[in-house]
Amino acid sequence: MSNWDLMMPGMGLTAIGVAGLTLSYAGIAHTFIDGMHALTGLTMFVGLIILVAGILDGGISTSNRAKATTLVIVSIGLGFGMYAMVMNTSNYTVTIAGILMAIAFPAIIIAYLSMKHPTVVKPIGAIVSIAAVVGIIMWVSFGIFSAPDTYMIPRQAGVEEPAEDLTPSGPIFAIEILKDSVVDGNPDYSPDIAVVTQGYVVEWTNADSVVHTVTSTADFGETFDSSLISPGEVFSVDSNNLEAGEHEYLCIVHPWMVATLVIEAAEEPTKVMIPKGAAVPKDGNIFYDPETVNVAAGTTILWENADHVMHTATSGNPNEGADGMFDSDILSAGDTYEFTFADAGTYDYWCILHPWMIGTVNVE
């Protein structure tokens, strides 16, 4: 009969594992999803092993309790199997399922024959083994020497699409995870309250010697979650993808590390017009309107070409050339160009097509 001293803890561990997997798959514990997948999955399978050992202790039990428990185990397996088949986007799901069935069906048949007809186990086992070996050899041979798709199905020329660049772009707002921030009470994120205007890319750099995370607290990492950041690594978030307001975040590894990211809505850019006739080098002519702009750090300047000929707004000056800080490239009639000035300073610029056109941006 079944050993209930084994079955009871087996059922408990299985239930805990199933509950954890359900939470992680449902996204309720999103921050810990990878760890919960691994830990609760392991717990569930350990529980199933102990449970099966209890059921089979002393032989196969035919009691109603053992049958009911077996039905629960089969239901759990089928449930997760169906979930994996439906939700999985891997191209190899069907192949893996086929391999598992190819292993499971002969194993079930041989186990049944060994119990009911032990005299035919050896020849049946030999046949199955030979068939498996032949199948593997044919699979490998076709794959290496003449795969079926090379002579049965015409190959179509594949067109490689360029990979999409998902790296956030824009001026950088730097936040540092300080050294020794792992110690409770030490300064952790610097600045602790970061006020950022939309348009910036917020970068957290781990200057500590241990791993940390940057995880939004209100929604358990739905807004942003860095996962583990190793020492020296950087995590970036485009502030354009964040709503204006306060976003508290913490390190899930060291939850006493808490800071706030304040996102401010971007102001309308300061406009500089390239007026009609700017290409004509005559006294009193206006080339950039206004020629000198005084703005605060973080301000975006928008150049608009209202002329009927092409122009540029290129940082530098005609004597020394472009300095590489910003460059609109060619602006045709009606085109615009934006650039955000993150740091204080004086920035001269000019039109490389009409070098007498010079402007200045003063950033305070």
Coordinates of C-alpha atoms in Angstrom, one line a residue:
M1 CA 0.0 0.0 0.0
S2 CA 1.0 3.6 -0.4
N3 CA 3.2 5.3 2.2
W4 CA 1.3 8.3 3.5
D5 CA 4.3 9.5 5.5
L6 CA 5.9 10.3 2.1
M7 CA 2.8 11.3 0.3
M8 CA 1.7 14.0 2.7
P9 CA 5.0 16.1 2.5
G10 CA 5.1 15.3 -1.2
M11 CA 1.6 16.8 -1.7
G12 CA 2.6 19.8 0.5
L13 CA 5.7 20.6 -1.5
T14 CA 3.9 20.1 -4.8
A15 CA 1.1 22.5 -3.7
I16 CA 3.6 25.2 -2.6
G17 CA 5.5 24.8 -6.0
V18 CA 2.3 25.1 -8.0
A19 CA 1.2 28.2 -6.1
G20 CA 4.5 29.9 -6.7
L21 CA 4.5 29.0 -10.4
T22 CA 1.0 30.4 -10.7
L23 CA 2.0 33.7 -9.0
S24 CA 5.1 34.1 -11.2
Y25 CA 3.3 33.2 -14.4
A26 CA 0.4 35.5 -13.6
G27 CA 2.9 38.4 -13.2
I28 CA 1.8 39.1 -9.6
A29 CA 5.4 38.8 -8.4
H30 CA 6.9 40.3 -11.5
T31 CA 10.0 41.6 -9.8
F32 CA 11.0 38.1 -8.6
I33 CA 9.6 36.3 -11.6
D34 CA 12.9 34.6 -12.8
G35 CA 13.8 33.4 -9.3
M36 CA 10.3 32.2 -8.6
H37 CA 10.2 30.2 -11.8
A38 CA 13.4 28.4 -10.8
L39 CA 12.8 27.9 -7.1
T40 CA 9.1 27.0 -7.2
G41 CA 9.5 24.9 -10.2
L42 CA 12.2 22.9 -8.4
T43 CA 10.0 22.7 -5.3
M44 CA 7.1 21.4 -7.3
F45 CA 9.2 18.7 -9.0
V46 CA 10.8 17.6 -5.7
G47 CA 7.3 17.3 -4.2
L48 CA 6.2 15.2 -7.2
I49 CA 9.2 12.9 -6.8
I50 CA 8.5 12.4 -3.0
L51 CA 4.8 12.0 -3.8
V52 CA 5.4 9.3 -6.4
A53 CA 7.8 7.5 -4.1
G54 CA 5.0 7.4 -1.5
I55 CA 2.5 6.2 -3.9
L56 CA 4.7 3.4 -5.2
D57 CA 6.1 2.4 -1.9
G58 CA 5.4 -1.3 -1.5
G59 CA 4.1 -1.6 -5.0
I60 CA 1.5 0.1 -7.1
S61 CA -1.4 1.0 -4.9
T62 CA -5.0 0.6 -6.1
S63 CA -6.6 2.5 -3.3
N64 CA -9.0 5.3 -4.1
R65 CA -6.8 7.8 -2.3
A66 CA -3.8 6.8 -4.4
K67 CA -5.9 7.0 -7.6
A68 CA -7.2 10.4 -6.7
T69 CA -3.7 11.6 -5.9
T70 CA -2.4 10.2 -9.2
L71 CA -5.2 12.0 -11.0
V72 CA -4.2 15.3 -9.4
I73 CA -0.6 14.8 -10.5
V74 CA -1.6 14.0 -14.0
S75 CA -3.9 17.1 -14.0
I76 CA -1.1 19.3 -12.9
G77 CA 1.2 18.0 -15.5
L78 CA -1.4 18.3 -18.3
G79 CA -2.3 21.8 -17.1
F80 CA 1.2 23.2 -17.3
G81 CA 1.8 21.2 -20.5
M82 CA -1.2 22.8 -22.2
Y83 CA -0.2 26.3 -20.9
A84 CA 3.3 25.8 -22.3
M85 CA 2.0 24.6 -25.7
V86 CA -0.5 27.5 -26.0
M87 CA 1.6 30.4 -24.6
N88 CA 5.1 29.4 -25.7
T89 CA 6.4 31.2 -28.8
S90 CA 9.3 28.9 -29.4
N91 CA 9.6 27.3 -32.9
Y92 CA 10.7 24.1 -31.3
T93 CA 7.8 23.5 -28.9
V94 CA 6.1 20.9 -31.2
T95 CA 9.4 19.1 -31.8
I96 CA 10.1 18.9 -28.1
A97 CA 6.6 17.6 -27.4
G98 CA 7.1 15.0 -30.1
I99 CA 10.4 13.8 -28.6
L100 CA 8.8 13.6 -25.1
M101 CA 5.9 11.5 -26.5
A102 CA 8.4 9.3 -28.4
I103 CA 10.1 8.6 -25.1
A104 CA 7.0 8.3 -23.0
F105 CA 4.9 5.9 -25.1
P106 CA 7.5 3.1 -25.4
A107 CA 8.3 3.5 -21.7
I108 CA 4.7 3.1 -20.8
I109 CA 4.2 0.1 -23.1
I110 CA 7.4 -1.7 -21.8
A111 CA 6.4 -1.0 -18.2
Y112 CA 3.0 -2.5 -18.8
L113 CA 4.4 -5.6 -20.6
S114 CA 6.9 -6.1 -17.8
M115 CA 4.1 -6.3 -15.3
K116 CA 1.6 -8.3 -17.4
H117 CA 3.7 -10.3 -19.9
P118 CA 7.3 -10.4 -18.6
T119 CA 8.4 -12.9 -21.3
V120 CA 8.0 -10.5 -24.2
V121 CA 9.8 -7.5 -22.5
K122 CA 13.2 -8.4 -23.9
P123 CA 12.2 -8.8 -27.6
I124 CA 9.9 -5.7 -27.4
G125 CA 12.7 -3.7 -25.7
A126 CA 15.2 -4.8 -28.3
I127 CA 12.9 -3.8 -31.2
V128 CA 12.2 -0.3 -29.6
S129 CA 15.9 0.2 -29.0
I130 CA 16.9 -0.8 -32.5
A131 CA 14.2 1.5 -33.9
A132 CA 15.4 4.4 -31.8
V133 CA 19.0 3.9 -32.9
V134 CA 18.0 3.7 -36.6
G135 CA 15.8 6.8 -36.3
I136 CA 18.7 8.8 -34.7
I137 CA 21.1 7.6 -37.4
M138 CA 18.8 8.6 -40.2
W139 CA 18.0 12.0 -38.6
V140 CA 21.7 12.8 -38.2
S141 CA 22.5 11.5 -41.7
F142 CA 19.8 13.6 -43.4
G143 CA 20.8 16.6 -41.4
I144 CA 24.5 16.4 -42.2
F145 CA 24.6 15.1 -45.8
S146 CA 21.3 15.9 -47.5
A147 CA 18.7 17.5 -45.4
P148 CA 15.2 17.0 -46.9
D149 CA 14.6 20.7 -47.3
T150 CA 17.6 20.9 -49.7
Y151 CA 16.2 18.6 -52.3
M152 CA 12.4 18.3 -51.6
I153 CA 11.5 21.9 -50.9
P154 CA 13.0 24.7 -53.0
R155 CA 14.9 27.2 -50.9
Q156 CA 13.8 30.7 -50.8
A157 CA 16.4 33.5 -50.6
G158 CA 16.1 35.0 -47.2
V159 CA 16.2 38.8 -46.8
E160 CA 18.0 39.9 -43.7
E161 CA 16.3 42.9 -42.1
P162 CA 18.5 45.2 -40.1
A163 CA 18.2 44.8 -36.4
E164 CA 16.2 47.6 -34.8
D165 CA 18.2 49.8 -32.5
L166 CA 16.4 50.0 -29.2
T167 CA 19.1 51.9 -27.4
P168 CA 17.6 55.0 -25.8
S169 CA 19.0 58.2 -27.3
G170 CA 19.1 61.7 -25.9
P171 CA 21.0 63.7 -23.3
I172 CA 22.1 61.7 -20.3
F173 CA 21.0 62.2 -16.7
A174 CA 23.4 60.2 -14.6
I175 CA 22.5 58.5 -11.3
E176 CA 25.1 56.5 -9.4
I177 CA 24.6 53.5 -7.1
L178 CA 27.2 54.5 -4.5
K179 CA 30.0 52.4 -3.1
D180 CA 29.1 50.5 0.1
S181 CA 25.4 51.3 -0.4
V182 CA 24.8 47.7 0.5
V183 CA 25.2 48.7 4.2
D184 CA 21.9 49.7 5.7
G185 CA 22.0 53.5 6.5
N186 CA 24.7 54.4 4.0
P187 CA 23.9 56.8 1.1
D188 CA 22.7 54.6 -1.8
Y189 CA 21.5 56.3 -4.9
S190 CA 23.0 59.7 -5.9
P191 CA 21.1 61.9 -6.3
D192 CA 18.5 60.4 -3.9
I193 CA 15.8 62.6 -5.5
A194 CA 16.4 63.0 -9.2
V195 CA 14.4 65.6 -11.0
V196 CA 14.5 64.9 -14.8
T197 CA 12.8 66.6 -17.7
Q198 CA 11.3 64.3 -20.3
G199 CA 13.7 63.9 -23.2
Y200 CA 16.6 62.8 -21.1
V201 CA 17.9 59.2 -20.8
V202 CA 18.3 58.3 -17.2
E203 CA 21.4 56.1 -16.6
W204 CA 22.1 54.3 -13.3
T205 CA 25.7 53.1 -12.9
N206 CA 26.6 50.6 -10.3
A207 CA 29.7 51.9 -8.5
D208 CA 29.4 49.4 -5.7
S209 CA 31.1 46.0 -5.5
V210 CA 27.9 43.9 -5.3
V211 CA 24.8 43.5 -7.5
H212 CA 21.9 45.9 -7.2
T213 CA 18.6 46.6 -9.0
V214 CA 16.6 49.7 -10.0
T215 CA 13.0 48.6 -9.6
S216 CA 9.8 50.8 -9.5
T217 CA 8.0 50.1 -6.2
A218 CA 4.4 51.1 -6.9
D219 CA 3.9 48.3 -9.5
F220 CA 6.6 45.8 -8.6
G221 CA 8.8 46.7 -11.6
E222 CA 6.1 47.2 -14.3
T223 CA 7.2 50.8 -15.0
F224 CA 11.0 49.9 -15.0
D225 CA 13.1 47.1 -13.7
S226 CA 16.8 46.7 -14.3
S227 CA 17.0 43.1 -13.0
L228 CA 20.5 42.5 -11.5
I229 CA 23.1 45.2 -12.3
S230 CA 26.6 43.8 -11.7
P231 CA 29.4 46.2 -10.5
G232 CA 30.3 48.6 -13.3
E233 CA 27.2 47.9 -15.4
V234 CA 24.7 50.6 -16.5
F235 CA 20.9 50.5 -16.7
S236 CA 19.1 53.1 -18.9
V237 CA 15.5 54.3 -19.1
D238 CA 14.2 56.8 -21.7
S239 CA 12.2 59.4 -19.7
N240 CA 9.9 59.9 -22.7
N241 CA 8.4 56.5 -21.9
L242 CA 7.6 57.6 -18.3
E243 CA 4.6 59.5 -17.1
A244 CA 5.2 62.9 -15.5
G245 CA 5.3 62.6 -11.7
E246 CA 7.1 60.9 -8.9
H247 CA 8.4 57.3 -9.4
E248 CA 9.8 55.7 -6.2
Y249 CA 12.2 52.8 -6.8
L250 CA 14.3 50.5 -4.7
C251 CA 16.9 47.7 -4.9
I252 CA 15.0 44.4 -4.4
V253 CA 18.2 42.7 -3.2
H254 CA 18.7 45.4 -0.5
P255 CA 15.2 46.8 0.0
W256 CA 16.4 49.5 2.4
M257 CA 17.9 51.3 -0.7
V258 CA 15.1 53.6 -1.7
A259 CA 15.1 56.7 -4.0
T260 CA 12.8 58.8 -6.1
L261 CA 12.8 59.7 -9.7
V262 CA 10.7 62.8 -10.5
I263 CA 9.8 63.2 -14.2
E264 CA 8.8 66.7 -15.3
A265 CA 6.9 67.3 -18.5
A266 CA 9.1 68.8 -21.2
E267 CA 8.5 72.4 -22.0
E268 CA 7.9 73.7 -25.5
P269 CA 11.2 74.1 -27.3
T270 CA 12.7 77.5 -27.8
K271 CA 12.4 78.3 -31.5
V272 CA 15.1 79.9 -33.7
M273 CA 13.9 80.8 -37.2
I274 CA 16.0 80.9 -40.3
P275 CA 14.2 83.7 -42.0
K276 CA 13.7 84.3 -45.7
G277 CA 16.7 85.9 -47.4
A278 CA 19.2 84.5 -44.8
A279 CA 21.4 83.2 -47.5
V280 CA 22.1 86.8 -48.7
P281 CA 25.3 88.2 -47.0
K282 CA 24.3 91.9 -46.6
D283 CA 24.6 94.3 -43.7
G284 CA 21.7 94.4 -41.4
N285 CA 20.3 91.1 -42.6
I286 CA 19.1 88.6 -40.0
F287 CA 20.5 85.1 -40.4
Y288 CA 19.2 83.4 -37.3
D289 CA 16.2 84.9 -35.4
P290 CA 17.2 85.5 -32.6
E291 CA 21.0 85.3 -33.3
T292 CA 21.7 85.0 -29.5
V293 CA 19.5 82.8 -27.3
N294 CA 19.7 82.7 -23.5
V295 CA 18.2 79.5 -22.0
A296 CA 18.5 77.3 -18.9
A297 CA 20.2 74.0 -18.9
G298 CA 17.9 71.2 -20.1
T299 CA 16.2 73.5 -22.7
T300 CA 15.5 72.2 -26.2
I301 CA 16.2 74.6 -29.1
L302 CA 14.2 74.1 -32.3
W303 CA 15.6 75.5 -35.6
E304 CA 13.1 76.0 -38.4
N305 CA 14.1 76.8 -41.9
A306 CA 11.6 79.4 -43.2
D307 CA 13.9 80.3 -46.1
H308 CA 13.4 78.9 -49.7
V309 CA 17.0 77.5 -49.8
M310 CA 18.8 74.9 -47.7
H311 CA 20.7 75.7 -44.5
T312 CA 22.3 74.0 -41.5
A313 CA 22.7 74.7 -37.7
T314 CA 26.2 73.2 -37.0
S315 CA 28.0 73.7 -33.7
G316 CA 31.4 75.4 -34.1
N317 CA 32.5 78.4 -36.3
P318 CA 33.7 79.0 -39.8
N319 CA 37.3 79.5 -38.8
E320 CA 37.8 76.3 -36.7
G321 CA 35.1 74.2 -38.3
A322 CA 32.5 71.9 -36.7
D323 CA 33.1 70.7 -33.2
G324 CA 30.8 67.7 -33.4
M325 CA 28.4 68.7 -30.6
F326 CA 25.3 69.1 -32.7
D327 CA 24.6 69.2 -36.4
S328 CA 21.2 69.5 -38.1
D329 CA 22.6 68.3 -41.5
I330 CA 20.9 69.8 -44.5
L331 CA 17.6 71.6 -43.6
S332 CA 15.4 72.0 -46.7
A333 CA 12.6 74.6 -46.8
G334 CA 10.2 73.9 -43.9
D335 CA 12.5 71.4 -42.1
T336 CA 13.2 71.6 -38.4
Y337 CA 15.9 70.4 -36.1
E338 CA 15.9 70.0 -32.3
F339 CA 18.8 69.7 -29.8
T340 CA 18.7 69.7 -26.0
F341 CA 21.4 71.6 -24.2
A342 CA 22.2 69.7 -21.0
D343 CA 25.2 71.6 -19.7
A344 CA 25.9 75.2 -19.0
G345 CA 28.1 77.1 -21.4
T346 CA 28.3 79.2 -24.6
Y347 CA 27.8 77.4 -27.8
D348 CA 28.4 79.0 -31.2
Y349 CA 27.0 77.6 -34.4
W350 CA 26.9 78.4 -38.1
C351 CA 25.6 77.4 -41.5
I352 CA 28.2 75.4 -43.3
L353 CA 26.5 76.3 -46.6
H354 CA 26.5 80.0 -45.9
P355 CA 29.4 80.6 -43.4
W356 CA 28.4 84.2 -42.7
M357 CA 25.4 82.9 -40.9
I358 CA 26.5 82.7 -37.2
G359 CA 24.4 82.2 -34.0
T360 CA 25.0 81.7 -30.3
V361 CA 23.3 79.7 -27.5
N362 CA 24.1 80.8 -23.9
V363 CA 23.1 78.0 -21.4
E364 CA 23.0 79.0 -17.7

